[in-house]
Amino acid sequence: MTEKAANSDTILENGMEAQVIDVQRDANRQISDYKFKLTKTEQEITALEQNIIRLESQVLRYKTAAENAEKVEDELKAEKRKLQREVRSALDKIEELEMSNTHLSKRLEKMKANRSALLSQQ
């Protein structure tokens, strides 16, 4: 029985060793997979962080551009109001000069008529 028991113990030990080796291989494979996934995830995180930095600087540029555009828009509106005032003033001046021209033309016509009348009396 000792030889049979020794053989069966050896077979049992070999079987157990094979199972332990399989479990270790599986564990090592899982560890390797997890390490790979961790590395991949860390790379993705780094890429996303760089993307965030890029987008934040882009947002900053767009905000600056928008602020500048608003400033230019305000300046253009002020310039437009100024030009509209100048146009109204010029139109008022034109109207005033036309009225003055009409009045002076009538006076000139009267003077011509008076001169003609005086010359015809002589």
Coordinates of C-alpha atoms in Angstrom, one line a residue:
M1 CA 0.0 0.0 0.0
T2 CA 2.8 2.3 0.5
E3 CA 3.8 2.3 -3.1
K4 CA 0.2 2.7 -4.3
A5 CA -0.3 5.4 -1.7
A6 CA 2.9 7.1 -2.8
N7 CA 1.8 6.9 -6.5
S8 CA -1.6 8.2 -5.7
D9 CA -0.1 11.0 -3.5
T10 CA 2.2 11.9 -6.4
I11 CA -0.6 11.9 -8.9
L12 CA -2.7 13.9 -6.5
E13 CA 0.2 16.4 -5.9
N14 CA 0.8 16.6 -9.6
G15 CA -2.9 17.2 -10.2
M16 CA -3.0 19.9 -7.5
E17 CA 0.2 21.5 -8.8
A18 CA -1.3 21.6 -12.3
Q19 CA -4.4 23.3 -10.9
V20 CA -2.2 25.8 -9.0
I21 CA -0.2 26.5 -12.1
D22 CA -3.4 27.0 -14.1
V23 CA -4.8 29.3 -11.4
Q24 CA -1.5 31.2 -11.4
R25 CA -1.5 31.5 -15.2
D26 CA -5.0 32.8 -15.1
A27 CA -4.2 35.2 -12.4
N28 CA -1.1 36.4 -14.3
R29 CA -3.1 36.7 -17.5
Q30 CA -5.7 38.8 -15.6
I31 CA -3.0 40.9 -14.0
S32 CA -1.4 41.4 -17.4
D33 CA -4.9 42.4 -18.9
Y34 CA -5.5 44.7 -16.0
K35 CA -2.1 46.3 -16.4
F36 CA -2.8 46.8 -20.1
K37 CA -6.2 48.2 -19.5
L38 CA -4.8 50.5 -16.8
T39 CA -2.1 51.8 -19.2
K40 CA -4.6 52.3 -21.9
T41 CA -7.0 54.1 -19.6
E42 CA -4.1 56.3 -18.3
Q43 CA -3.3 57.2 -21.9
E44 CA -7.0 58.0 -22.6
I45 CA -7.0 60.2 -19.5
T46 CA -3.9 62.0 -20.6
A47 CA -5.4 62.6 -24.0
L48 CA -8.6 63.8 -22.5
E49 CA -6.8 66.2 -20.2
Q50 CA -4.8 67.6 -23.2
N51 CA -8.1 68.0 -25.0
I52 CA -9.6 69.8 -22.0
I53 CA -6.5 72.2 -22.0
R54 CA -6.9 72.8 -25.7
L55 CA -10.6 73.4 -25.5
E56 CA -10.2 75.8 -22.5
S57 CA -7.7 77.8 -24.4
Q58 CA -10.0 77.8 -27.4
V59 CA -12.9 79.0 -25.2
L60 CA -10.6 81.8 -23.9
R61 CA -9.7 82.9 -27.5
Y62 CA -13.4 82.8 -28.4
K63 CA -14.4 84.9 -25.3
T64 CA -11.7 87.4 -26.1
A65 CA -12.8 87.6 -29.8
A66 CA -16.4 88.0 -28.7
E67 CA -15.5 90.8 -26.2
N68 CA -13.5 92.5 -29.0
A69 CA -16.4 92.1 -31.4
E70 CA -18.8 93.6 -28.8
K71 CA -16.4 96.5 -28.3
V72 CA -16.2 97.2 -32.0
E73 CA -20.0 96.9 -32.3
D74 CA -20.4 99.5 -29.6
E75 CA -17.9 101.8 -31.3
L76 CA -19.7 101.3 -34.6
K77 CA -23.1 102.1 -33.0
A78 CA -21.7 105.3 -31.5
E79 CA -20.2 106.3 -34.8
K80 CA -23.5 105.6 -36.5
R81 CA -25.4 107.8 -34.0
K82 CA -22.8 110.5 -34.6
L83 CA -23.2 110.3 -38.4
Q84 CA -27.0 110.3 -38.1
R85 CA -26.8 113.5 -36.0
E86 CA -24.5 115.0 -38.7
V87 CA -26.9 114.0 -41.4
R88 CA -29.9 115.5 -39.6
S89 CA -27.9 118.7 -39.0
A90 CA -26.8 118.8 -42.7
L91 CA -30.5 118.3 -43.8
D92 CA -31.6 121.1 -41.5
K93 CA -28.9 123.3 -42.9
I94 CA -29.9 122.4 -46.5
E95 CA -33.6 123.2 -45.7
E96 CA -32.5 126.5 -44.1
L97 CA -30.4 127.4 -47.1
E98 CA -33.1 126.5 -49.6
M99 CA -35.6 128.7 -47.7
S100 CA -33.0 131.6 -47.7
N101 CA -32.4 131.0 -51.4
T102 CA -36.1 131.1 -52.2
H103 CA -36.5 134.3 -50.2
L104 CA -33.5 135.9 -51.9
S105 CA -34.7 134.8 -55.3
K106 CA -38.0 136.5 -54.7
R107 CA -36.3 139.7 -53.5
L108 CA -34.1 139.6 -56.6
E109 CA -37.2 139.2 -58.8
K110 CA -38.8 142.2 -57.1
M111 CA -35.7 144.3 -57.5
K112 CA -35.6 143.4 -61.2
A113 CA -39.2 144.3 -61.6
N114 CA -38.7 147.6 -59.8
R115 CA -35.7 148.4 -62.0
S116 CA -37.6 147.5 -65.1
A117 CA -40.5 149.7 -64.0
L118 CA -38.2 152.6 -63.2
L119 CA -36.4 152.3 -66.6
S120 CA -39.7 152.1 -68.5
Q121 CA -40.8 155.3 -66.7
Q122 CA -37.8 157.3 -67.9

